[in-house]
mmCIF file of C-alpha atoms in Angstrom:
data_model
loop_
_atom_site.group_PDB
_atom_site.id
_atom_site.type_symbol
_atom_site.label_atom_id
_atom_site.label_comp_id
_atom_site.label_asym_id
_atom_site.label_seq_id
_atom_site.Cartn_x
_atom_site.Cartn_y
_atom_site.Cartn_z
ATOM 1 C CA MET N 27 -49.355 88.587 -194.550
ATOM 2 C CA GLU N 28 -48.358 92.100 -195.666
ATOM 3 C CA GLN N 29 -45.490 90.647 -197.687
ATOM 4 C CA TYR N 30 -47.810 88.111 -199.272
ATOM 5 C CA LEU N 31 -50.397 90.754 -200.232
ATOM 6 C CA GLU N 32 -47.667 92.928 -201.697
ATOM 7 C CA LEU N 33 -46.348 89.961 -203.656
ATOM 8 C CA LEU N 34 -49.876 89.030 -204.757
ATOM 9 C CA PHE N 35 -50.393 92.405 -206.459
ATOM 10 C CA LYS N 36 -47.039 92.191 -208.228
ATOM 11 C CA ASP N 37 -46.601 88.506 -209.115
ATOM 12 C CA TYR N 38 -48.829 87.423 -212.016
ATOM 13 C CA THR N 39 -48.058 83.748 -211.481
ATOM 14 C CA LEU N 40 -49.165 83.946 -207.844
ATOM 15 C CA GLN N 41 -52.363 85.674 -208.922
ATOM 16 C CA ILE N 42 -53.108 82.843 -211.340
ATOM 17 C CA ILE N 43 -52.455 80.170 -208.707
ATOM 18 C CA THR N 44 -54.538 81.981 -206.061
ATOM 19 C CA VAL N 45 -57.544 82.376 -208.358
ATOM 20 C CA GLY N 46 -57.206 78.768 -209.497
ATOM 21 C CA THR N 47 -57.094 77.299 -205.984
ATOM 22 C CA ALA N 48 -59.947 79.537 -204.807
ATOM 23 C CA VAL N 49 -62.167 78.478 -207.716
ATOM 24 C CA LEU N 50 -61.235 74.826 -207.226
ATOM 25 C CA GLY N 51 -61.959 75.002 -203.495
ATOM 26 C CA ALA N 52 -65.340 76.644 -204.062
ATOM 27 C CA LEU N 53 -66.428 74.050 -206.641
ATOM 28 C CA CYS N 54 -65.223 71.137 -204.508
ATOM 29 C CA GLY N 55 -67.110 72.513 -201.526
ATOM 30 C CA VAL N 56 -70.357 72.906 -203.467
ATOM 31 C CA LEU N 57 -70.279 69.476 -205.122
ATOM 32 C CA GLY N 58 -68.727 67.754 -202.124
ATOM 33 C CA SER N 59 -71.845 68.659 -200.147
ATOM 34 C CA PHE N 60 -73.881 66.296 -202.299
ATOM 35 C CA ALA N 61 -71.334 63.485 -201.899
ATOM 36 C CA VAL N 62 -71.391 63.892 -198.105
ATOM 37 C CA LEU N 63 -75.193 63.996 -197.880
ATOM 38 C CA ARG N 64 -75.504 60.970 -200.169
ATOM 39 C CA LYS N 65 -73.211 59.081 -197.760
ATOM 40 C CA GLN N 66 -70.735 58.522 -200.595
ATOM 41 C CA SER N 67 -67.695 60.073 -198.997
ATOM 42 C CA LEU N 68 -65.429 57.421 -200.530
ATOM 43 C CA LEU N 69 -66.685 58.249 -204.023
ATOM 44 C CA GLY N 70 -64.210 61.105 -204.415
ATOM 45 C CA ASP N 71 -61.357 58.932 -203.200
ATOM 46 C CA ALA N 72 -62.256 56.124 -205.590
ATOM 47 C CA ILE N 73 -62.676 58.358 -208.656
ATOM 48 C CA SER N 74 -59.522 60.405 -208.004
ATOM 49 C CA HIS N 75 -57.420 57.259 -207.668
ATOM 50 C CA ALA N 76 -59.192 55.657 -210.633
ATOM 51 C CA SER N 77 -58.163 58.571 -212.861
ATOM 52 C CA LEU N 78 -54.487 57.565 -212.706
ATOM 53 C CA PRO N 79 -54.591 54.851 -215.401
ATOM 54 C CA GLY N 80 -56.303 57.282 -217.805
ATOM 55 C CA ILE N 81 -53.440 59.756 -217.335
ATOM 56 C CA ALA N 82 -50.821 57.079 -217.880
ATOM 57 C CA LEU N 83 -52.529 55.586 -220.952
ATOM 58 C CA VAL N 84 -52.841 58.981 -222.666
ATOM 59 C CA PHE N 85 -49.146 59.610 -222.121
ATOM 60 C CA LEU N 86 -48.307 56.216 -223.616
ATOM 61 C CA ILE N 87 -50.451 57.021 -226.649
ATOM 62 C CA LEU N 88 -49.210 60.591 -227.191
ATOM 63 C CA GLY N 89 -45.628 60.037 -226.063
ATOM 64 C CA VAL N 90 -45.424 63.565 -224.629
ATOM 65 C CA LYS N 91 -46.938 65.391 -221.679
ATOM 66 C CA ASP N 92 -50.021 67.287 -222.812
ATOM 67 C CA ASN N 93 -52.011 68.561 -219.820
ATOM 68 C CA ASN N 94 -55.301 68.814 -221.679
ATOM 69 C CA GLY N 95 -54.896 65.335 -223.138
ATOM 70 C CA LEU N 96 -53.898 63.882 -219.770
ATOM 71 C CA LEU N 97 -56.891 65.450 -218.045
ATOM 72 C CA LEU N 98 -59.224 64.122 -220.747
ATOM 73 C CA GLY N 99 -57.770 60.686 -220.143
ATOM 74 C CA ALA N 100 -58.301 61.130 -216.398
ATOM 75 C CA LEU N 101 -61.894 62.238 -217.056
ATOM 76 C CA ALA N 102 -62.596 59.175 -219.190
ATOM 77 C CA SER N 103 -61.046 56.873 -216.612
ATOM 78 C CA GLY N 104 -62.971 58.566 -213.796
ATOM 79 C CA LEU N 105 -66.286 58.250 -215.622
ATOM 80 C CA ILE N 106 -65.615 54.598 -216.410
ATOM 81 C CA SER N 107 -64.839 53.934 -212.755
ATOM 82 C CA ALA N 108 -68.107 55.638 -211.758
ATOM 83 C CA VAL N 109 -70.001 53.392 -214.178
ATOM 84 C CA PHE N 110 -68.277 50.342 -212.672
ATOM 85 C CA ILE N 111 -69.205 51.456 -209.162
ATOM 86 C CA LYS N 112 -72.851 51.962 -210.086
ATOM 87 C CA GLY N 113 -72.895 48.630 -211.952
ATOM 88 C CA ILE N 114 -71.447 46.686 -209.036
ATOM 89 C CA ILE N 115 -73.951 48.225 -206.614
ATOM 90 C CA SER N 116 -76.984 47.636 -208.851
ATOM 91 C CA LYS N 117 -76.086 44.229 -210.316
ATOM 92 C CA THR N 118 -74.649 42.522 -207.239
ATOM 93 C CA HIS N 119 -75.448 42.236 -203.557
ATOM 94 C CA LEU N 120 -72.337 44.194 -202.610
ATOM 95 C CA LYS N 121 -72.765 47.458 -200.726
ATOM 96 C CA SER N 122 -71.446 50.803 -201.931
ATOM 97 C CA ASP N 123 -68.382 50.864 -199.656
ATOM 98 C CA THR N 124 -67.280 47.458 -201.001
ATOM 99 C CA ALA N 125 -67.813 48.550 -204.607
ATOM 100 C CA LEU N 126 -65.851 51.748 -204.016
ATOM 101 C CA GLY N 127 -62.999 49.813 -202.420
ATOM 102 C CA ILE N 128 -62.819 47.316 -205.274
ATOM 103 C CA VAL N 129 -62.799 49.976 -208.001
ATOM 104 C CA LEU N 130 -60.324 52.189 -206.139
ATOM 105 C CA SER N 131 -57.757 49.447 -205.540
ATOM 106 C CA THR N 132 -58.109 47.928 -209.018
ATOM 107 C CA PHE N 133 -57.836 51.144 -211.016
ATOM 108 C CA PHE N 134 -55.125 52.653 -208.822
ATOM 109 C CA GLY N 135 -53.127 49.425 -208.916
ATOM 110 C CA PHE N 136 -53.348 49.402 -212.705
ATOM 111 C CA GLY N 137 -52.313 53.055 -212.816
ATOM 112 C CA MET N 138 -49.261 52.432 -210.632
ATOM 113 C CA LEU N 139 -48.327 49.498 -212.875
ATOM 114 C CA LEU N 140 -48.446 51.779 -215.923
ATOM 115 C CA LEU N 141 -46.389 54.433 -214.134
ATOM 116 C CA THR N 142 -43.747 51.829 -213.312
ATOM 117 C CA TYR N 143 -43.653 50.834 -216.974
ATOM 118 C CA ILE N 144 -43.418 54.489 -218.094
ATOM 119 C CA GLN N 145 -40.428 55.094 -215.821
ATOM 120 C CA LYS N 146 -38.449 52.547 -217.843
ATOM 121 C CA LEU N 147 -39.160 54.219 -221.200
ATOM 122 C CA PRO N 148 -36.567 56.475 -222.906
ATOM 123 C CA ASN N 149 -38.883 59.498 -222.720
ATOM 124 C CA ALA N 150 -39.795 58.914 -219.071
ATOM 125 C CA ASN N 151 -38.147 62.184 -218.048
ATOM 126 C CA GLN N 152 -40.709 64.047 -220.167
ATOM 127 C CA SER N 153 -43.733 62.588 -218.422
ATOM 128 C CA GLY N 154 -43.764 64.351 -215.040
ATOM 129 C CA LEU N 155 -46.739 62.152 -214.187
ATOM 130 C CA GLU N 156 -45.691 61.853 -210.557
ATOM 131 C CA LYS N 157 -46.872 65.450 -210.167
ATOM 132 C CA TYR N 158 -50.425 64.218 -210.596
ATOM 133 C CA LEU N 159 -50.061 62.037 -207.504
ATOM 134 C CA PHE N 160 -49.653 64.955 -205.087
ATOM 135 C CA GLY N 161 -50.363 67.919 -207.364
ATOM 136 C CA GLN N 162 -48.272 70.940 -208.259
ATOM 137 C CA ALA N 163 -50.216 74.185 -208.250
ATOM 138 C CA ALA N 164 -47.191 76.077 -209.571
ATOM 139 C CA THR N 165 -47.753 74.488 -212.986
ATOM 140 C CA LEU N 166 -51.146 76.198 -213.388
ATOM 141 C CA LEU N 167 -51.365 78.451 -216.432
ATOM 142 C CA ALA N 168 -53.816 81.238 -217.176
ATOM 143 C CA SER N 169 -55.551 78.960 -219.684
ATOM 144 C CA ASP N 170 -55.965 76.300 -216.944
ATOM 145 C CA VAL N 171 -57.556 78.820 -214.589
ATOM 146 C CA TRP N 172 -59.931 80.129 -217.254
ATOM 147 C CA LEU N 173 -60.950 76.526 -217.913
ATOM 148 C CA MET N 174 -61.555 76.072 -214.172
ATOM 149 C CA VAL N 175 -63.694 79.207 -214.074
ATOM 150 C CA ALA N 176 -65.724 78.035 -217.065
ATOM 151 C CA ILE N 177 -66.261 74.548 -215.609
ATOM 152 C CA THR N 178 -67.177 75.992 -212.206
ATOM 153 C CA THR N 179 -69.658 78.422 -213.760
ATOM 154 C CA ILE N 180 -71.310 75.651 -215.779
ATOM 155 C CA SER N 181 -71.376 73.267 -212.794
ATOM 156 C CA VAL N 182 -72.926 75.847 -210.446
ATOM 157 C CA ALA N 183 -75.462 76.777 -213.130
ATOM 158 C CA ILE N 184 -76.460 73.106 -213.468
ATOM 159 C CA VAL N 185 -76.774 72.772 -209.682
ATOM 160 C CA LEU N 186 -79.049 75.827 -209.543
ATOM 161 C CA LEU N 187 -81.063 74.675 -212.553
ATOM 162 C CA PHE N 188 -81.704 71.218 -211.097
ATOM 163 C CA TRP N 189 -81.710 72.300 -207.466
ATOM 164 C CA LYS N 190 -85.185 70.960 -206.752
ATOM 165 C CA GLU N 191 -84.427 67.573 -208.319
ATOM 166 C CA PHE N 192 -81.080 67.268 -206.528
ATOM 167 C CA LYS N 193 -82.658 68.167 -203.198
ATOM 168 C CA ILE N 194 -85.526 65.686 -203.498
ATOM 169 C CA VAL N 195 -83.252 62.827 -204.616
ATOM 170 C CA LEU N 196 -80.885 63.499 -201.722
ATOM 171 C CA PHE N 197 -83.510 63.207 -199.023
ATOM 172 C CA ASP N 198 -86.180 60.896 -200.451
ATOM 173 C CA ALA N 199 -85.367 59.022 -203.673
ATOM 174 C CA ASP N 200 -88.502 56.855 -203.438
ATOM 175 C CA TYR N 201 -90.744 59.915 -203.223
ATOM 176 C CA THR N 202 -88.904 61.362 -206.224
ATOM 177 C CA LEU N 203 -89.900 58.307 -208.262
ATOM 178 C CA THR N 204 -93.568 58.804 -207.392
ATOM 179 C CA LEU N 205 -93.329 62.386 -208.700
ATOM 180 C CA GLY N 206 -92.212 61.080 -212.091
ATOM 181 C CA PHE N 207 -88.571 62.164 -211.937
ATOM 182 C CA ASN N 208 -85.857 59.977 -213.446
ATOM 183 C CA VAL N 209 -83.828 59.251 -210.309
ATOM 184 C CA LYS N 210 -81.067 57.405 -212.180
ATOM 185 C CA TRP N 211 -80.564 60.331 -214.532
ATOM 186 C CA VAL N 212 -80.401 62.843 -211.670
ATOM 187 C CA ASP N 213 -78.011 60.591 -209.744
ATOM 188 C CA THR N 214 -75.824 60.198 -212.822
ATOM 189 C CA LEU N 215 -75.760 63.976 -213.327
ATOM 190 C CA ILE N 216 -74.615 64.573 -209.726
ATOM 191 C CA THR N 217 -71.917 61.889 -210.032
ATOM 192 C CA SER N 218 -70.709 63.310 -213.359
ATOM 193 C CA LEU N 219 -70.345 66.786 -211.862
ATOM 194 C CA ILE N 220 -68.359 65.336 -208.961
ATOM 195 C CA VAL N 221 -66.100 63.484 -211.406
ATOM 196 C CA VAL N 222 -65.466 66.683 -213.371
ATOM 197 C CA ALA N 223 -64.581 68.573 -210.169
ATOM 198 C CA ILE N 224 -62.160 65.844 -209.113
ATOM 199 C CA ILE N 225 -60.420 65.765 -212.484
ATOM 200 C CA MET N 226 -60.176 69.535 -212.491
ATOM 201 C CA GLY N 227 -58.288 69.458 -209.203
ATOM 202 C CA LEU N 228 -55.771 66.733 -210.027
ATOM 203 C CA GLN N 229 -53.163 69.147 -211.344
ATOM 204 C CA THR N 230 -53.439 71.309 -208.224
ATOM 205 C CA VAL N 231 -54.042 68.887 -205.347
ATOM 206 C CA GLY N 232 -53.230 65.497 -206.854
ATOM 207 C CA VAL N 233 -54.756 62.030 -206.965
ATOM 208 C CA VAL N 234 -53.946 61.156 -203.354
ATOM 209 C CA LEU N 235 -55.362 64.268 -201.650
ATOM 210 C CA MET N 236 -58.217 65.199 -203.983
ATOM 211 C CA SER N 237 -60.852 63.342 -201.960
ATOM 212 C CA ALA N 238 -59.975 65.413 -198.879
ATOM 213 C CA MET N 239 -60.373 68.602 -200.910
ATOM 214 C CA LEU N 240 -63.809 67.408 -201.988
ATOM 215 C CA LEU N 241 -65.076 66.306 -198.589
ATOM 216 C CA ALA N 242 -63.425 68.490 -195.939
ATOM 217 C CA PRO N 243 -65.245 71.791 -196.720
ATOM 218 C CA ALA N 244 -68.582 69.976 -196.922
ATOM 219 C CA ALA N 245 -67.970 68.082 -193.674
ATOM 220 C CA ALA N 246 -67.124 71.363 -191.939
ATOM 221 C CA ALA N 247 -70.190 73.140 -193.334
ATOM 222 C CA ARG N 248 -72.490 70.285 -192.253
ATOM 223 C CA GLN N 249 -71.713 71.024 -188.607
ATOM 224 C CA TRP N 250 -73.107 74.557 -188.801
ATOM 225 C CA THR N 251 -76.518 74.124 -190.402
ATOM 226 C CA ASN N 252 -79.437 71.847 -191.219
ATOM 227 C CA SER N 253 -80.280 73.763 -194.403
ATOM 228 C CA LEU N 254 -79.004 72.357 -197.712
ATOM 229 C CA ALA N 255 -78.670 75.795 -199.313
ATOM 230 C CA THR N 256 -76.714 77.167 -196.352
ATOM 231 C CA MET N 257 -74.510 74.088 -196.246
ATOM 232 C CA VAL N 258 -73.661 74.337 -199.948
ATOM 233 C CA PHE N 259 -72.856 78.039 -199.583
ATOM 234 C CA LEU N 260 -70.689 77.527 -196.485
ATOM 235 C CA ALA N 261 -68.882 74.566 -198.068
ATOM 236 C CA GLY N 262 -68.055 76.642 -201.133
ATOM 237 C CA LEU N 263 -66.870 79.496 -198.903
ATOM 238 C CA PHE N 264 -64.710 77.189 -196.740
ATOM 239 C CA GLY N 265 -63.219 75.603 -199.866
ATOM 240 C CA ALA N 266 -62.387 78.969 -201.444
ATOM 241 C CA ILE N 267 -60.806 80.274 -198.226
ATOM 242 C CA SER N 268 -58.792 77.063 -197.886
ATOM 243 C CA GLY N 269 -57.464 77.536 -201.415
ATOM 244 C CA VAL N 270 -56.483 81.180 -200.866
ATOM 245 C CA VAL N 271 -54.959 80.688 -197.390
ATOM 246 C CA GLY N 272 -53.161 77.500 -198.435
ATOM 247 C CA THR N 273 -51.666 79.275 -201.427
ATOM 248 C CA ALA N 274 -50.608 82.208 -199.218
ATOM 249 C CA ILE N 275 -48.852 79.933 -196.722
ATOM 250 C CA SER N 276 -47.187 77.940 -199.481
ATOM 251 C CA ALA N 277 -45.981 81.109 -201.217
ATOM 252 C CA SER N 278 -44.685 82.595 -197.972
ATOM 253 C CA ALA N 279 -42.616 79.560 -196.969
ATOM 254 C CA ASN N 280 -39.942 77.632 -198.787
ATOM 255 C CA HIS N 281 -40.423 74.055 -199.965
ATOM 256 C CA LEU N 282 -44.101 73.770 -198.986
ATOM 257 C CA ALA N 283 -46.291 72.099 -201.589
ATOM 258 C CA THR N 284 -49.498 74.041 -202.193
ATOM 259 C CA GLY N 285 -51.885 71.072 -202.458
ATOM 260 C CA PRO N 286 -51.111 69.491 -199.071
ATOM 261 C CA VAL N 287 -51.209 72.892 -197.352
ATOM 262 C CA ILE N 288 -54.649 73.608 -198.834
ATOM 263 C CA VAL N 289 -55.905 70.231 -197.608
ATOM 264 C CA LEU N 290 -54.517 70.925 -194.125
ATOM 265 C CA ILE N 291 -56.298 74.288 -194.004
ATOM 266 C CA ALA N 292 -59.552 72.605 -195.074
ATOM 267 C CA THR N 293 -59.003 69.974 -192.384
ATOM 268 C CA GLY N 294 -58.510 72.808 -189.900
ATOM 269 C CA PHE N 295 -61.998 74.043 -190.791
ATOM 270 C CA VAL N 296 -63.323 70.543 -190.074
ATOM 271 C CA VAL N 297 -61.632 70.311 -186.661
ATOM 272 C CA PHE N 298 -62.769 73.822 -185.695
ATOM 273 C CA SER N 299 -66.343 73.045 -186.778
ATOM 274 C CA PHE N 300 -66.420 69.724 -184.920
ATOM 275 C CA VAL N 301 -65.434 71.509 -181.708
ATOM 276 C CA PHE N 302 -67.082 74.948 -181.860
ATOM 277 C CA SER N 303 -70.212 74.527 -183.991
ATOM 278 C CA PRO N 304 -73.237 75.611 -181.891
ATOM 279 C CA ILE N 305 -75.411 72.922 -183.493
ATOM 280 C CA ARG N 306 -73.222 69.809 -183.428
ATOM 281 C CA GLY N 307 -69.954 71.000 -181.896
ATOM 282 C CA LEU N 308 -68.398 68.876 -179.167
ATOM 283 C CA LEU N 309 -67.857 71.908 -176.927
ATOM 284 C CA PHE N 310 -71.477 73.033 -177.071
ATOM 285 C CA LYS N 311 -72.694 69.459 -176.613
ATOM 286 C CA GLN N 312 -70.587 69.218 -173.455
ATOM 287 C CA ILE N 313 -71.906 72.570 -172.230
ATOM 288 C CA LYS N 314 -75.484 71.398 -172.807
ATOM 289 C CA LEU N 315 -74.692 68.162 -170.961
ATOM 290 C CA TRP N 316 -73.306 70.083 -167.980
ATOM 291 C CA LYS N 317 -76.335 72.376 -167.993
ATOM 292 C CA ASN N 318 -78.749 69.432 -168.096
ATOM 293 C CA ARG N 319 -76.940 67.765 -165.216
ATOM 294 C CA ASN N 320 -77.054 70.950 -163.159
ATOM 295 C CA ASP N 321 -80.745 71.453 -163.960
ATOM 296 C CA LEU N 322 -81.423 67.871 -162.884
ATOM 297 C CA LYS N 323 -79.627 68.467 -159.587
ATOM 298 C CA LEU N 324 -81.673 71.616 -159.013
ATOM 299 C CA MET N 325 -84.955 69.863 -159.686
ATOM 300 C CA LYS N 326 -84.030 66.930 -157.420
ATOM 301 C CA THR N 327 -83.169 69.369 -154.638
ATOM 302 C CA LEU N 328 -86.451 71.203 -155.174
ATOM 303 C CA SER N 329 -88.382 67.917 -155.061
ATOM 304 C CA PHE N 330 -86.685 66.965 -151.795
ATOM 305 C CA MET N 331 -87.626 70.345 -150.360
ATOM 306 C CA TYR N 332 -91.221 69.781 -151.423
ATOM 307 C CA GLU N 333 -91.281 66.480 -149.503
ATOM 308 C CA ILE N 334 -90.420 68.434 -146.381
ATOM 309 C CA VAL N 335 -92.722 71.399 -146.985
ATOM 310 C CA LYS N 336 -95.901 69.564 -148.064
ATOM 311 C CA THR N 337 -96.545 68.379 -144.499
ATOM 312 C CA HIS N 338 -96.851 71.987 -143.285
ATOM 313 C CA ASP N 339 -99.837 74.234 -143.702
ATOM 314 C CA ASN N 340 -97.578 77.233 -144.224
ATOM 315 C CA ILE N 341 -95.380 76.603 -147.276
ATOM 316 C CA SER N 342 -93.221 79.616 -146.439
ATOM 317 C CA HIS N 343 -92.296 78.134 -143.068
ATOM 318 C CA PRO N 344 -88.486 78.282 -142.732
ATOM 319 C CA HIS N 345 -86.479 75.092 -142.420
ATOM 320 C CA LYS N 346 -82.921 74.446 -141.401
ATOM 321 C CA ILE N 347 -80.454 73.873 -144.208
ATOM 322 C CA GLN N 348 -79.138 71.000 -142.115
ATOM 323 C CA LEU N 349 -82.270 69.062 -143.061
ATOM 324 C CA LEU N 350 -80.857 68.824 -146.594
ATOM 325 C CA ASN N 351 -77.881 66.846 -145.339
ATOM 326 C CA ASN N 352 -79.973 63.708 -145.839
ATOM 327 C CA PHE N 353 -80.031 64.552 -149.549
ATOM 328 C CA GLN N 354 -76.652 64.330 -151.213
ATOM 329 C CA GLY N 355 -77.623 66.175 -154.421
ATOM 330 C CA TYR N 356 -77.609 69.725 -153.114
ATOM 331 C CA THR N 357 -74.737 72.185 -152.855
ATOM 332 C CA LYS N 358 -74.482 75.790 -151.700
ATOM 333 C CA LYS N 359 -74.196 76.749 -155.349
ATOM 334 C CA SER N 360 -77.446 74.941 -156.219
ATOM 335 C CA LEU N 361 -79.260 76.694 -153.351
ATOM 336 C CA LYS N 362 -78.094 80.089 -154.590
ATOM 337 C CA LYS N 363 -79.190 79.128 -158.102
ATOM 338 C CA LEU N 364 -82.656 78.205 -156.824
ATOM 339 C CA GLN N 365 -82.829 81.525 -154.969
ATOM 340 C CA SER N 366 -81.795 83.464 -158.082
ATOM 341 C CA GLU N 367 -84.715 81.844 -159.946
ATOM 342 C CA ASP N 368 -87.107 82.904 -157.129
ATOM 343 C CA LEU N 369 -87.863 79.285 -156.205
ATOM 344 C CA ILE N 370 -86.601 79.471 -152.615
ATOM 345 C CA LEU N 371 -85.622 82.060 -150.025
ATOM 346 C CA LEU N 372 -82.406 81.819 -148.013
ATOM 347 C CA ASN N 373 -82.017 83.447 -144.625
ATOM 348 C CA LYS N 374 -78.731 82.627 -142.942
ATOM 349 C CA SER N 375 -79.021 78.925 -142.018
ATOM 350 C CA ASN N 376 -82.688 78.612 -143.058
ATOM 351 C CA TRP N 377 -84.511 78.107 -146.321
ATOM 352 C CA SER N 378 -88.145 78.288 -147.373
ATOM 353 C CA LEU N 379 -90.039 77.674 -150.594
ATOM 354 C CA THR N 380 -91.617 80.551 -152.466
ATOM 355 C CA GLU N 381 -95.089 80.227 -153.951
ATOM 356 C CA LYS N 382 -93.485 79.841 -157.357
ATOM 357 C CA GLY N 383 -91.061 77.225 -156.050
ATOM 358 C CA TYR N 384 -93.878 75.298 -154.386
ATOM 359 C CA GLN N 385 -95.920 75.121 -157.591
ATOM 360 C CA VAL N 386 -92.894 74.078 -159.682
ATOM 361 C CA ALA N 387 -91.974 71.393 -157.148
ATOM 362 C CA LYS N 388 -95.583 70.210 -156.932
ATOM 363 C CA ASN N 389 -95.712 69.777 -160.711
ATOM 364 C CA LEU N 390 -92.423 67.864 -160.627
ATOM 365 C CA TYR N 391 -93.711 65.645 -157.876
ATOM 366 C CA SER N 392 -96.972 64.904 -159.689
ATOM 367 C CA HIS N 393 -95.020 63.970 -162.853
ATOM 368 C CA GLN N 394 -92.822 61.638 -160.810
ATOM 369 C CA GLU N 395 -95.844 59.927 -159.284
ATOM 370 C CA SER N 396 -97.523 59.488 -162.686
#
């Protein structure tokens, strides 16, 4: 890490790549949150793959590799694919996942066909289009990064400006209609921003992995909060960190492509969040399950004790622990737990209910009878 930081302050190219991947990760995290919440996780995959024919067609028209021209072609192709997806969903009885699958396979198949044709041309060695499949962050220029910063700034400004509309459409589109908002326009605006973010990341992450870059930070952030604002912020933060850490690892090791490493770091955030999130994490769910089971055992033991005690006038009358052998739910640990909560008293081989324990058990028993 020390070597990387030292190199970062000295190497201008590394600075450019680091800023570019951080900005890309932040934008993908912010906009990916809306794709995840709209249950359109495959949208990023479909649009990124659908951008390939636009890249190939622009190269065939220009005859040379022009990054700006290729990205404009990818943007046009991505927007057209989004229109096709919306059209299939609205004009047919097909569901969104089917529409996304059809558009993805059709556009990507056409793009691969064009790439095969380009490879047979005399100027094929000038294309370098295969770099758009998996990305090559090392090709980022200062002008590319400034363009990323400008697009990110505009996109975030639009999100903040239409925050209320985006939020209402996400959670209740029908209610949005009753308020007089144009739901189709808002939906189109969100989709367009997602398309722009995907196209912006093609040069860095590539067609194949771009959907993971869009969705992984948002999926990780979703595990930590129920607030949209917090989720968007966390997703942007996770995406930016993934970009910086992925670039650092790629720069510190030989022959490691930056795009795949960034995606793996983002996936690491997802795995960590799925396990350790206090809201939805698997670990905390298991802990809660164990606690509920233990609480249930305690209450069953207390109820059994109440059955014994209620026949006596003196509720504090001691009873042999051996009496509990007829009840298989108790353990020495559960008895100590009940004592620590001041529900029972233990005296060598005897136990007795406290006043508090008697009232708790009585309430449990009355609920069971009702």
